[in-house]
XYZ file of C-alpha atoms in Angstrom:
783
model
C -72.893 21.132 -43.934
C -72.396 23.202 -40.126
C -74.534 20.462 -37.635
C -75.677 22.119 -34.442
C -75.011 20.847 -31.684
C -75.249 21.274 -27.489
C -72.424 21.621 -25.625
C -72.754 18.578 -24.072
C -73.127 17.096 -27.217
C -69.613 18.982 -28.068
C -67.977 17.843 -24.953
C -69.068 13.840 -25.630
C -67.610 13.921 -29.039
C -64.451 15.850 -28.253
C -63.665 13.706 -25.417
C -64.673 10.587 -27.069
C -62.420 11.352 -29.901
C -59.752 12.920 -27.381
C -59.702 10.530 -25.782
C -60.023 7.340 -28.353
C -56.577 8.872 -30.021
C -54.789 9.325 -26.899
C -55.697 6.035 -25.295
C -54.817 4.460 -28.073
C -51.437 5.749 -28.846
C -50.895 5.824 -24.641
C -51.806 1.850 -24.769
C -49.646 1.201 -28.072
C -46.966 3.443 -26.480
C -47.042 1.386 -22.927
C -47.652 -1.962 -24.482
C -44.492 -1.680 -26.249
C -42.505 -0.021 -23.917
C -44.037 -2.511 -21.429
C -41.851 -5.612 -24.113
C -39.110 -3.735 -23.749
C -39.131 -2.874 -20.366
C -39.621 -6.622 -19.304
C -37.082 -7.507 -21.587
C -34.492 -5.380 -20.010
C -35.503 -6.484 -16.807
C -35.074 -9.970 -17.737
C -31.503 -8.879 -18.806
C -30.720 -7.100 -15.512
C -31.953 -9.784 -13.436
C -29.748 -12.269 -15.124
C -26.598 -9.311 -14.299
C -27.228 -9.332 -10.355
C -27.621 -12.592 -10.705
C -24.208 -13.497 -12.502
C -22.599 -10.536 -9.740
C -24.335 -12.499 -6.736
C -23.441 -15.319 -7.884
C -19.895 -14.224 -8.937
C -19.390 -12.202 -5.267
C -19.969 -15.747 -3.386
C -17.607 -17.665 -5.432
C -15.069 -14.666 -5.178
C -15.619 -14.316 -1.108
C -14.992 -18.115 -0.964
C -11.333 -17.570 -3.213
C -10.449 -15.332 -1.706
C -10.953 -16.492 2.133
C -8.719 -19.355 1.632
C -5.971 -17.000 -0.520
C -6.437 -15.208 3.144
C -5.436 -18.186 4.459
C -2.305 -18.307 2.956
C -1.578 -15.570 2.983
C -1.583 -14.852 6.898
C 0.323 -18.681 6.745
C 2.630 -17.016 4.444
C 3.307 -13.817 6.347
C 3.442 -15.536 9.067
C 6.193 -18.182 8.358
C 8.273 -15.504 7.250
C 10.445 -15.382 11.241
C 12.108 -19.316 9.991
C 14.978 -18.161 11.046
C 14.125 -17.397 14.334
C 14.283 -21.151 14.425
C 16.166 -24.028 13.741
C 15.319 -25.608 10.708
C 13.609 -29.178 12.102
C 11.888 -27.198 14.571
C 10.780 -24.737 12.337
C 9.565 -27.925 9.921
C 7.690 -29.833 13.046
C 6.104 -25.938 13.485
C 4.940 -25.638 10.728
C 3.334 -28.703 10.161
C 1.881 -28.471 13.725
C 0.376 -25.144 12.487
C -0.491 -26.889 9.053
C -2.933 -29.845 11.244
C -4.564 -26.555 13.346
C -5.830 -25.321 10.176
C -7.083 -27.982 7.518
C -9.497 -29.089 9.028
C -11.470 -26.283 9.122
C -11.620 -25.543 5.626
C -13.373 -27.981 3.298
C -12.403 -26.449 0.675
C -8.782 -27.073 0.756
C -7.813 -29.969 -0.651
C -4.355 -29.839 -0.173
C -2.567 -27.264 1.895
C 1.115 -27.508 1.125
C 4.159 -25.732 1.146
C 7.548 -25.448 -0.634
C 10.802 -24.220 1.614
C 14.275 -23.460 -0.723
C 17.015 -25.831 1.138
C 19.394 -23.005 0.466
C 17.212 -20.241 2.657
C 16.111 -22.787 6.166
C 19.659 -25.305 5.886
C 22.956 -22.411 5.958
C 24.993 -26.034 5.513
C 22.869 -26.405 1.736
C 25.067 -23.820 -1.283
C 23.368 -25.489 -4.182
C 20.221 -23.245 -5.121
C 17.481 -25.800 -6.254
C 16.378 -28.278 -3.669
C 13.109 -27.845 -1.676
C 11.608 -29.620 1.376
C 7.798 -30.449 0.926
C 4.864 -30.703 3.077
C 0.835 -31.501 2.638
C -2.092 -31.985 4.442
C -5.134 -33.261 2.456
C -7.685 -34.865 1.811
C -8.213 -39.050 0.374
C -11.060 -40.448 -0.150
C -12.789 -37.770 3.185
C -9.556 -38.779 5.166
C -6.570 -36.324 5.746
C -3.491 -37.476 5.579
C 0.340 -36.132 5.587
C 4.136 -36.252 3.560
C 7.302 -34.540 3.206
C 8.878 -34.773 1.021
C 12.387 -33.756 -0.381
C 12.316 -32.449 -4.296
C 14.583 -30.636 -6.750
C 17.013 -32.036 -5.579
C 19.080 -31.557 -9.208
C 17.504 -29.107 -10.610
C 13.978 -27.378 -10.335
C 11.181 -28.410 -12.778
C 9.592 -25.201 -15.924
C 6.431 -25.267 -13.216
C 8.435 -24.303 -9.923
C 10.648 -22.593 -11.309
C 7.518 -19.664 -13.346
C 6.472 -19.541 -9.595
C 10.034 -18.863 -8.319
C 10.467 -16.410 -10.683
C 6.855 -14.562 -10.186
C 7.698 -14.171 -6.244
C 3.756 -13.431 -5.744
C 0.809 -14.414 -5.307
C -1.121 -16.700 -7.710
C -4.332 -18.619 -9.346
C -2.492 -21.621 -11.315
C -4.202 -22.619 -14.294
C -6.147 -25.443 -14.466
C -4.537 -28.891 -14.196
C -5.411 -32.561 -13.305
C -4.087 -33.097 -9.188
C -0.795 -31.962 -10.816
C 1.365 -31.651 -7.148
C -0.291 -34.981 -5.382
C 1.011 -37.932 -4.938
C 0.438 -41.597 -3.228
C -3.315 -40.217 -4.024
C -5.994 -42.311 -5.041
C -8.458 -39.898 -7.441
C -7.259 -37.278 -10.095
C -9.772 -34.262 -10.436
C -9.312 -30.846 -11.907
C -8.777 -27.716 -9.315
C -6.556 -25.028 -9.344
C -3.940 -23.405 -6.424
C -3.922 -21.025 -4.548
C -0.339 -19.740 -3.956
C 1.174 -16.829 -1.775
C 5.048 -16.286 -1.665
C 6.476 -16.377 1.858
C 9.458 -14.435 1.195
C 12.873 -13.496 3.162
C 13.013 -10.274 5.394
C 14.269 -8.642 2.127
C 12.076 -9.617 -0.265
C 13.578 -12.756 -1.773
C 11.945 -15.915 -2.380
C 11.259 -18.003 0.887
C 9.218 -20.804 0.149
C 5.254 -20.485 -0.963
C 2.152 -21.771 0.550
C 0.076 -23.279 -1.765
C -3.923 -24.530 -1.155
C -5.255 -26.830 -3.932
C -9.283 -26.358 -4.382
C -11.108 -28.875 -6.801
C -13.931 -27.907 -8.626
C -16.155 -30.144 -8.506
C -17.166 -27.775 -5.239
C -17.999 -24.296 -7.618
C -19.798 -27.026 -9.678
C -22.483 -28.312 -6.886
C -22.452 -24.539 -6.911
C -23.581 -23.613 -9.944
C -26.117 -26.784 -10.735
C -28.271 -24.659 -8.184
C -28.065 -21.140 -10.306
C -31.446 -20.995 -11.346
C -33.415 -18.220 -12.703
C -37.400 -18.006 -11.386
C -39.727 -18.452 -14.850
C -36.158 -18.757 -17.195
C -36.510 -22.260 -18.476
C -32.442 -22.899 -20.334
C -30.959 -20.665 -18.126
C -27.665 -22.356 -16.629
C -24.291 -21.260 -14.871
C -20.420 -21.884 -16.223
C -17.168 -20.703 -14.695
C -14.341 -19.593 -16.694
C -10.929 -19.902 -15.155
C -8.022 -16.552 -15.920
C -6.639 -18.938 -18.698
C -10.680 -18.600 -20.299
C -11.435 -22.494 -20.163
C -14.415 -23.860 -17.833
C -14.126 -24.324 -14.218
C -16.996 -25.464 -14.482
C -19.996 -26.370 -16.746
C -23.114 -27.878 -16.816
C -21.551 -29.882 -20.135
C -18.862 -31.981 -18.160
C -17.362 -32.691 -21.951
C -15.799 -29.010 -21.879
C -13.920 -28.833 -18.779
C -10.900 -27.928 -18.713
C -11.615 -27.002 -22.899
C -10.895 -22.294 -23.449
C -14.136 -20.835 -24.061
C -14.166 -20.364 -28.158
C -12.939 -16.199 -28.740
C -16.164 -14.786 -31.348
C -19.566 -16.755 -29.840
C -20.892 -13.409 -31.669
C -22.463 -12.444 -35.480
C -19.803 -9.656 -34.664
C -16.762 -10.736 -37.239
C -14.243 -8.329 -35.028
C -15.332 -9.734 -31.470
C -12.830 -10.929 -29.701
C -14.185 -12.725 -26.318
C -10.996 -13.422 -25.142
C -9.334 -9.053 -25.509
C -13.200 -8.664 -23.644
C -12.529 -11.039 -20.713
C -9.330 -9.215 -19.925
C -10.261 -6.318 -19.315
C -11.478 -7.468 -15.510
C -14.943 -5.620 -15.733
C -18.676 -7.361 -16.327
C -19.762 -6.928 -19.164
C -23.366 -9.723 -21.459
C -22.984 -10.460 -25.293
C -25.387 -12.744 -27.023
C -24.283 -15.679 -28.061
C -24.965 -17.094 -31.440
C -25.261 -20.404 -32.492
C -27.336 -19.939 -35.501
C -29.635 -18.205 -36.616
C -32.460 -19.072 -34.619
C -30.501 -20.634 -31.516
C -29.371 -17.097 -29.275
C -28.688 -17.023 -25.698
C -28.385 -13.907 -23.357
C -25.132 -14.266 -21.799
C -23.950 -12.008 -18.747
C -19.884 -12.262 -17.821
C -19.046 -11.084 -14.116
C -14.760 -11.121 -13.177
C -14.146 -13.044 -9.857
C -11.280 -11.431 -8.590
C -8.581 -13.452 -6.715
C -6.450 -12.231 -4.093
C -3.856 -9.740 -5.575
C -3.293 -12.053 -8.974
C -4.188 -8.939 -11.051
C -5.734 -12.592 -13.090
C -9.312 -12.472 -13.089
C -11.772 -16.313 -13.322
C -15.332 -14.855 -14.602
C -18.856 -16.253 -13.178
C -21.550 -16.979 -16.873
C -25.381 -16.844 -16.192
C -26.579 -18.352 -20.676
C -30.207 -18.074 -20.902
C -32.038 -18.955 -24.140
C -33.077 -15.328 -25.202
C -36.853 -16.768 -26.935
C -37.646 -17.894 -22.589
C -36.586 -14.356 -22.342
C -38.140 -12.700 -25.166
C -41.620 -15.559 -24.012
C -42.635 -13.662 -20.821
C -42.117 -10.131 -22.960
C -44.443 -10.956 -25.891
C -46.808 -12.549 -23.895
C -47.336 -9.404 -21.908
C -47.481 -7.074 -25.112
C -50.904 -8.961 -26.460
C -52.199 -9.018 -23.555
C -51.618 -5.285 -23.688
C -52.654 -5.018 -26.196
C -56.435 -6.891 -25.749
C -57.027 -4.709 -22.812
C -56.118 -1.199 -24.206
C -58.719 -1.847 -26.718
C -61.864 -3.755 -23.998
C -61.016 -0.331 -21.733
C -61.085 2.591 -25.391
C -64.993 0.448 -25.729
C -65.214 1.375 -22.014
C -64.299 4.463 -22.198
C -66.580 5.251 -25.333
C -69.299 4.379 -23.142
C -67.848 5.748 -20.127
C -67.485 9.135 -21.388
C -71.391 9.665 -21.811
C -71.952 9.679 -17.823
C -69.638 11.920 -17.259
C -69.751 15.001 -18.576
C -72.486 16.392 -16.373
C -70.165 16.879 -14.027
C -67.629 18.496 -16.088
C -68.335 21.828 -16.138
C -68.133 23.120 -11.997
C -65.766 20.145 -11.254
C -63.212 21.774 -13.535
C -64.124 25.795 -12.237
C -62.683 24.675 -9.041
C -59.083 23.504 -10.269
C -58.951 26.545 -12.314
C -59.352 28.248 -9.654
C -56.860 26.437 -7.436
C -54.368 26.711 -10.078
C -54.453 30.432 -10.452
C -54.374 30.094 -7.180
C -51.149 28.058 -7.341
C -49.967 30.705 -10.227
C -49.921 33.035 -8.250
C -47.925 31.572 -6.031
C -49.864 30.806 -2.450
C -49.917 27.103 -1.113
C -51.727 26.160 1.865
C -53.302 23.352 2.899
C -57.130 24.781 3.085
C -56.377 24.694 -1.476
C -57.220 21.516 -0.825
C -60.983 20.293 -3.098
C -63.101 17.696 -2.398
C -65.242 16.116 -4.733
C -66.444 13.481 -5.060
C -67.711 12.090 -8.897
C -66.028 9.048 -9.043
C -64.064 9.502 -12.870
C -61.278 10.923 -13.666
C -62.443 14.951 -12.493
C -62.227 13.255 -9.251
C -58.648 11.804 -9.617
C -57.827 15.205 -11.337
C -58.715 16.443 -8.104
C -56.674 14.078 -5.642
C -53.823 14.448 -8.051
C -54.458 18.452 -7.506
C -54.493 17.560 -3.710
C -51.614 14.924 -3.743
C -49.609 18.305 -5.716
C -50.645 20.260 -2.965
C -49.668 18.475 -0.091
C -46.548 18.169 -1.718
C -45.528 21.277 -2.189
C -46.228 22.031 1.068
C -44.099 19.170 2.666
C -41.122 20.269 0.224
C -41.935 23.794 0.938
C -41.604 22.448 4.736
C -38.699 20.894 3.664
C -36.896 23.547 2.266
C -38.064 25.759 6.012
C -35.809 22.727 7.999
C -33.331 22.789 5.475
C -32.497 26.768 5.666
C -32.402 26.476 9.102
C -29.697 24.213 9.515
C -31.686 20.762 9.641
C -30.222 18.518 7.313
C -31.106 15.313 9.061
C -34.551 16.437 8.627
C -36.428 13.859 6.171
C -37.963 14.125 2.699
C -39.790 11.477 0.845
C -39.705 12.205 -2.768
C -43.507 11.602 -3.882
C -42.095 9.348 -7.185
C -39.041 9.409 -8.943
C -40.236 11.826 -11.799
C -40.532 14.317 -8.480
C -37.337 16.233 -10.265
C -38.190 19.111 -8.448
C -38.163 16.932 -4.802
C -34.962 15.376 -6.125
C -33.466 18.928 -6.738
C -33.759 19.141 -3.236
C -32.617 15.983 -1.611
C -29.631 17.392 -4.057
C -29.767 20.653 -2.454
C -29.557 18.839 0.822
C -26.681 15.915 0.043
C -24.525 19.214 -0.854
C -24.715 21.061 2.144
C -24.497 17.483 3.976
C -21.158 17.068 1.586
C -20.030 20.675 2.821
C -20.489 20.590 6.412
C -18.587 17.488 6.117
C -15.629 19.069 4.012
C -16.183 21.708 7.280
C -16.214 18.931 9.624
C -12.447 17.491 7.892
C -10.635 20.646 7.728
C -11.528 21.264 10.836
C -10.262 18.096 12.180
C -6.984 17.648 9.607
C -6.223 21.602 11.333
C -7.274 20.497 15.000
C -4.476 18.072 13.109
C -2.065 20.131 12.293
C -3.000 22.897 15.315
C -1.589 19.498 17.495
C 1.347 19.380 15.902
C 2.656 23.242 15.621
C 2.361 23.280 18.914
C 3.767 19.694 20.028
C 7.117 21.393 17.851
C 7.196 24.910 19.509
C 6.429 23.013 22.919
C 9.766 20.286 22.253
C 11.731 22.823 20.621
C 11.165 25.182 24.171
C 12.287 22.576 25.204
C 15.396 21.148 23.231
C 16.520 24.580 23.944
C 16.752 24.864 27.836
C 18.598 21.483 28.050
C 20.733 21.743 25.323
C 23.215 21.815 27.977
C 22.823 18.726 29.088
C 22.319 15.308 27.544
C 21.088 13.347 30.589
C 18.881 15.306 31.527
C 17.669 17.087 28.259
C 17.206 13.417 26.683
C 15.072 12.559 30.364
C 13.009 15.562 29.804
C 11.908 14.960 26.464
C 10.994 10.816 26.888
C 8.912 12.441 29.760
C 6.392 15.132 27.557
C 7.221 12.726 24.483
C 4.533 9.603 26.317
C 2.009 12.415 28.146
C 1.968 14.639 24.971
C 0.750 11.763 22.550
C -0.618 9.649 25.903
C 1.178 6.763 25.886
C 2.504 4.745 28.191
C 5.547 3.345 27.953
C 9.375 5.083 26.370
C 12.772 4.520 25.894
C 15.321 7.166 24.351
C 18.531 5.374 23.192
C 21.428 7.027 21.932
C 24.522 6.033 20.018
C 28.029 5.115 21.053
C 30.363 5.631 18.600
C 33.672 6.730 20.695
C 35.109 3.744 19.166
C 34.440 2.985 15.244
C 35.169 -0.591 15.842
C 32.023 -0.462 18.628
C 29.257 1.322 17.688
C 26.360 -0.066 19.476
C 23.030 1.583 21.261
C 23.068 2.493 24.895
C 19.613 3.556 26.095
C 19.835 6.706 28.127
C 16.508 6.949 28.940
C 13.308 5.866 30.044
C 9.903 6.497 31.719
C 6.951 4.639 32.328
C 3.150 5.738 34.209
C 5.494 8.837 35.336
C 8.553 6.649 37.584
C 11.229 7.329 35.690
C 13.253 3.370 36.080
C 17.186 3.913 35.099
C 18.272 0.234 34.058
C 22.003 0.044 31.962
C 20.552 -1.700 28.877
C 22.724 -1.871 25.535
C 21.705 -2.865 22.440
C 23.838 -3.870 19.443
C 23.286 -2.752 15.799
C 20.818 -4.608 13.918
C 19.646 -6.753 17.217
C 15.981 -7.002 17.949
C 13.722 -4.196 16.297
C 15.579 -1.281 18.341
C 18.795 -2.157 16.437
C 17.102 -3.407 13.474
C 15.759 0.385 13.188
C 19.107 1.590 13.731
C 20.693 0.274 10.859
C 17.455 0.273 8.908
C 16.781 3.979 9.495
C 13.617 3.532 9.073
C 10.256 4.692 11.509
C 8.455 0.801 12.351
C 5.370 0.764 13.245
C 3.505 -2.394 15.112
C -0.154 -3.150 15.895
C 0.733 -6.609 16.635
C 3.846 -7.007 18.860
C 5.593 -10.303 19.379
C 4.832 -12.353 23.039
C 7.328 -10.800 25.690
C 8.627 -7.833 23.368
C 7.510 -5.635 26.346
C 4.780 -5.247 29.064
C 2.849 -1.936 30.596
C 2.970 -2.327 34.344
C -0.120 -1.077 35.505
C -2.558 -1.122 38.252
C -4.572 -3.987 37.025
C -0.989 -6.110 36.260
C 0.629 -6.529 33.364
C -0.078 -6.924 29.857
C 1.070 -6.480 26.428
C 0.651 -2.575 24.266
C -1.342 -3.000 21.202
C 0.820 -0.550 19.604
C 4.368 0.223 18.615
C 6.377 3.102 17.170
C 10.196 3.556 17.205
C 11.775 5.913 15.118
C 15.489 6.533 14.763
C 16.676 9.777 15.852
C 18.233 11.124 13.066
C 19.595 14.232 11.125
C 20.624 13.759 6.863
C 22.057 10.640 6.696
C 23.203 10.387 10.436
C 22.185 8.129 12.960
C 22.127 9.732 16.516
C 20.224 7.251 18.228
C 16.473 5.755 18.351
C 12.741 6.464 20.227
C 10.619 3.703 21.670
C 7.356 4.256 22.484
C 4.447 1.803 23.070
C 0.742 2.423 24.143
C -2.472 0.609 25.000
C -4.086 2.392 22.201
C -3.111 2.967 17.685
C -0.825 5.398 16.772
C -2.108 7.093 14.238
C -0.419 8.194 11.016
C -0.163 12.743 11.903
C 1.117 11.081 15.533
C 3.324 9.768 13.693
C 5.042 12.332 11.671
C 5.434 14.197 14.331
C 7.903 11.941 16.260
C 9.466 11.960 13.191
C 10.029 15.871 12.950
C 10.757 15.733 16.991
C 13.635 12.782 16.514
C 15.289 15.727 13.772
C 15.045 18.360 15.962
C 16.710 15.986 18.687
C 19.041 14.403 16.176
C 20.793 18.393 16.140
C 19.826 19.548 19.534
C 22.188 16.627 19.635
C 24.751 17.063 17.650
C 24.966 20.337 19.092
C 25.302 19.422 22.389
C 28.032 16.871 21.325
C 30.468 19.684 19.491
C 29.709 21.490 22.869
C 31.087 18.571 24.599
C 33.815 18.333 22.115
C 34.760 22.190 22.246
C 34.178 22.285 25.909
C 36.272 19.372 26.464
C 38.815 21.025 23.997
C 38.585 24.573 26.323
C 39.587 22.478 29.275
C 42.775 21.058 26.989
C 43.714 24.331 25.943
C 42.983 26.538 29.249
C 45.726 23.506 30.228
C 47.714 24.367 27.674
C 48.180 27.722 28.317
C 49.560 26.958 31.787
C 51.549 25.054 30.818
C 53.058 27.747 28.775
C 52.945 29.822 31.305
C 55.131 27.943 33.523
C 57.291 27.498 30.701
C 57.642 31.360 30.078
C 60.236 31.594 32.127
C 62.461 29.871 30.519
C 61.386 30.446 26.887
C 62.935 33.440 27.981
C 66.064 32.059 29.457
C 65.863 30.381 25.918
C 65.316 33.754 24.008
C 68.968 35.084 23.756
C 69.953 31.043 21.742
C 66.469 31.427 19.445
C 67.962 35.026 18.446
C 70.856 33.570 17.490
C 69.370 30.629 15.529
C 66.277 32.759 14.397
C 68.418 33.793 11.055
C 69.563 30.114 10.377
C 65.718 29.269 10.627
C 65.211 31.746 8.551
C 66.854 30.689 5.494
C 66.331 26.760 5.919
C 62.350 28.446 6.419
C 63.014 30.204 2.731
C 65.085 26.691 1.465
C 62.339 24.240 2.810
C 59.097 25.965 1.117
C 60.772 26.514 -1.705
C 60.882 22.078 -1.379
C 57.345 22.377 -0.596
C 56.093 23.968 -3.349
C 58.697 21.898 -5.540
C 56.791 18.932 -4.067
C 53.461 19.936 -4.948
C 53.928 21.333 -8.161
C 55.578 17.740 -8.826
C 53.687 14.759 -7.352
C 49.866 15.321 -6.443
C 49.744 14.986 -2.366
C 46.031 13.853 -0.601
C 45.991 14.309 3.405
C 43.327 11.727 5.679
C 42.334 11.509 8.638
C 42.097 8.187 10.311
C 38.062 7.600 10.340
C 39.615 8.082 6.114
C 38.316 10.942 5.419
C 39.600 13.370 2.881
C 41.454 16.673 4.934
C 43.733 18.542 2.713
C 43.817 18.205 -1.386
C 46.504 20.026 -3.553
C 45.817 22.092 -6.239
C 48.088 19.732 -8.671
C 45.414 16.445 -8.134
C 42.406 19.521 -7.637
C 43.561 20.845 -11.718
C 43.492 17.237 -13.186
C 40.394 15.386 -12.022
C 38.637 19.093 -12.358
C 37.276 19.004 -8.723
C 37.003 21.855 -6.592
C 38.243 21.870 -2.700
C 34.834 21.831 -1.384
C 33.250 18.750 -3.990
C 36.605 16.414 -1.993
C 37.286 17.191 1.844
C 35.047 15.244 3.475
C 34.818 12.433 1.075
C 35.398 9.229 2.065
C 38.470 7.003 0.974
C 36.185 4.292 -0.463
C 33.701 7.081 -2.459
C 33.247 5.414 -6.040
C 35.334 2.178 -5.781
C 33.540 -0.776 -6.418
C 34.863 -3.858 -4.452
C 34.874 -7.668 -5.113
C 34.106 -9.847 -1.624
C 37.815 -10.439 -1.891
C 39.179 -7.165 -2.280
C 36.514 -5.699 1.063
C 38.561 -7.802 2.902
C 41.854 -6.310 1.394
C 40.881 -3.215 1.951
C 40.255 -3.285 5.694
C 43.690 -4.173 6.247
C 45.124 -1.646 4.348
C 43.445 0.190 6.714
C 44.017 -1.808 9.634
C 47.914 -1.302 8.344
C 48.007 2.162 8.274
C 46.394 2.567 11.135
C 49.099 0.795 13.252
C 51.519 2.311 11.485
C 52.939 1.304 8.674
C 54.115 2.509 5.310
C 52.094 0.954 2.336
C 52.285 2.000 -1.254
C 49.841 0.091 -4.146
C 48.352 1.340 -7.568
C 45.428 2.858 -8.211
C 42.715 3.246 -10.782
C 40.555 6.507 -11.144
C 37.408 6.516 -13.592
C 36.337 10.362 -13.738
C 34.287 12.200 -16.978
C 35.528 9.730 -18.575
C 39.923 9.138 -18.488
C 41.318 6.362 -16.593
C 44.250 7.607 -14.856
C 46.355 5.713 -12.964
C 49.321 6.458 -10.116
C 51.466 5.027 -8.249
C 50.847 5.808 -4.309
C 52.770 6.164 -1.389
C 50.437 5.272 2.126
C 52.208 7.082 4.900
C 51.008 7.441 8.201
C 51.770 10.790 10.358
C 52.772 10.564 14.038
C 52.004 12.538 17.359
C 54.427 13.179 19.539
C 53.269 10.139 21.306
C 53.398 7.498 18.690
C 49.946 7.931 17.607
C 48.951 7.729 13.702
C 47.661 11.424 12.911
C 46.892 11.505 10.167
C 47.988 9.304 6.543
C 49.777 11.500 3.751
C 49.401 9.786 -0.061
C 52.021 10.957 -1.816
C 51.106 9.527 -5.624
C 52.783 10.321 -9.175
C 50.722 9.884 -12.355
C 52.205 6.051 -13.468
C 52.978 4.970 -17.410
C 50.621 3.604 -19.463
C 52.698 0.621 -19.945
C 52.594 1.002 -16.513
C 48.586 1.026 -16.610
C 48.516 -2.122 -18.695
C 50.510 -4.281 -16.767
C 48.178 -3.596 -13.691
C 45.191 -4.367 -15.983
C 47.048 -7.527 -16.501
C 47.382 -8.533 -13.247
C 43.356 -7.775 -12.167
C 44.010 -5.451 -9.292
C 41.993 -2.127 -10.101
C 39.477 -0.882 -8.685
C 37.874 3.080 -9.130
C 38.172 4.914 -6.316
C 39.291 8.860 -5.215
């Protein structure tokens, strides 16, 4: 049957049918998605809330840990005061700090007696200072503990020697307090200069503050929600049900058999799971880590919400959406009859505009003015919006093309893919520009460094013949080039091996040269410490009265201080110290270190030249003396000729004796600085070494000493330098073999009765002698 209908009727029937189908599908899809979205939104709300509160707690805990860390770092200089003054000072600090922090239940320290009392030599025993609140009143105490040995708990703290969050306990360290509370302790070690354990700063905080804090955690519209906190041992630190406090959370609160909540918590990241008590009671629980200091043992905050309460709102919205959809479908059917009359003309206008857009034309004069009051008007408005959006995109792209990367553009919606792509392109261009600027900055730093090195290289070449003038020019140039304020160069005085120290050669401040004698012992102060350690020291917190910068505004402490060793390989030639009102960047410190290395090389050469010059002068003097003796020598030529034959014969005999001597025994020559200057081939063959491997090595190379042997070894060389002959038995371990030598050390004197070198003659001992030597306990390894 062919039903004849007018276009209007066909449009009406088609629109009603299609609209009904689309509307029903859309409403159904939207309703289902809305239900799911509501559930997800609620989960995200819970996750956001738990992260927010976790951050608050984390900040609060870390502020407390920062106080302990600051005190520990401050007290690391304990060795500058006697024990009584230091303990008095420490308690005064606690009295100032403790009242300012209401979170502190107990602020205490523990000092190793063996560290702060030089007369105490036991590995245990400590002094404990406490500041604590008892019923709101601040009290203090000081006591000695562990005098008979450390308990297991304190041993763990000493062995760890790092920041710790202690497991939950009931007021474990308190003495003389009237109440016991669940708490934990934040511990930061006090370290000696070499990093060894000297003591600990402890801050005890009670869990009732966090219990009170979590009781105020509410999520609007979600009944039954509650918050709890877990320690790093997964025990409840705070919970609405106080009977669970200090109890460990169950390993698997879910319906998954292989799930382990403790392992999940150990991953140190936020997550959420469904706790399932039974088929009817399920809770959505979100966990967020609380990272405390540098402990590496996170706590967790959790918020639990019944799943039924989450779904309740979503289900209600779903039903409302369905009802609204049905009502809307009925209304839609009635409205379709009224809008078909105004469809044709607006559609033609829209089609024409779309054709122009398809040809690439975009202009504001293409906007439509449709006032039908229905979907066609919305279509026209949507088209107008698209035209306006495309015009904005076109304008935005044009500004980007001209390099205006800060020009603002707002997407039409989150689904504006083209707008997002344009913004991503702008961000990529910005990133490229920033990287280019960063590259230029790095290039500028490299150029600054290279230009400075070239300038200092020229300066070193021009003044390499005068050490004093060289250091004066260097420190002046260095202070100016770094835009610093003060500087000094200390050089190593090693003329007397037993009195090595640093001397201030040059100092510079505000274009005025300051000449004054200054001697610094090795290890004394920051400069002496730098000379001993051979490493750069950089400070931005200068000790009071260490150094002052004088200007027209008066005297003031500098803001930064850098102390760099002047060393070549492992040899220290001196120290550079520079102070400034501005901080030094790392590339500037690296620059100073490279300049210091060049200075060390030049100073080494200057010292060699000075020694060479001295030797030349001595040589000239000797040449003059020889010239004066030449006449006398001519007179003695007759006698020399007469004795020449006899001398030649004796020389031949002597050379034979020397060769036999070197074939029979092992011979090594040392200078007075205990370094090898010569060694015979027989010894080298035995050890399987080349002459280059041995010449210049120290006599104590590869030796192992006890404290007693160190004293004997020093006396041994003092005797040799005093001209005494010494004998000893020496064991040498090389390439898995052990050799025992009977050695005689004979000082060789120069004409002035001064020891010039040491001659060691050795013979290899028998196996019997080796056993006797080992039994006597005199063995050591060496050259």
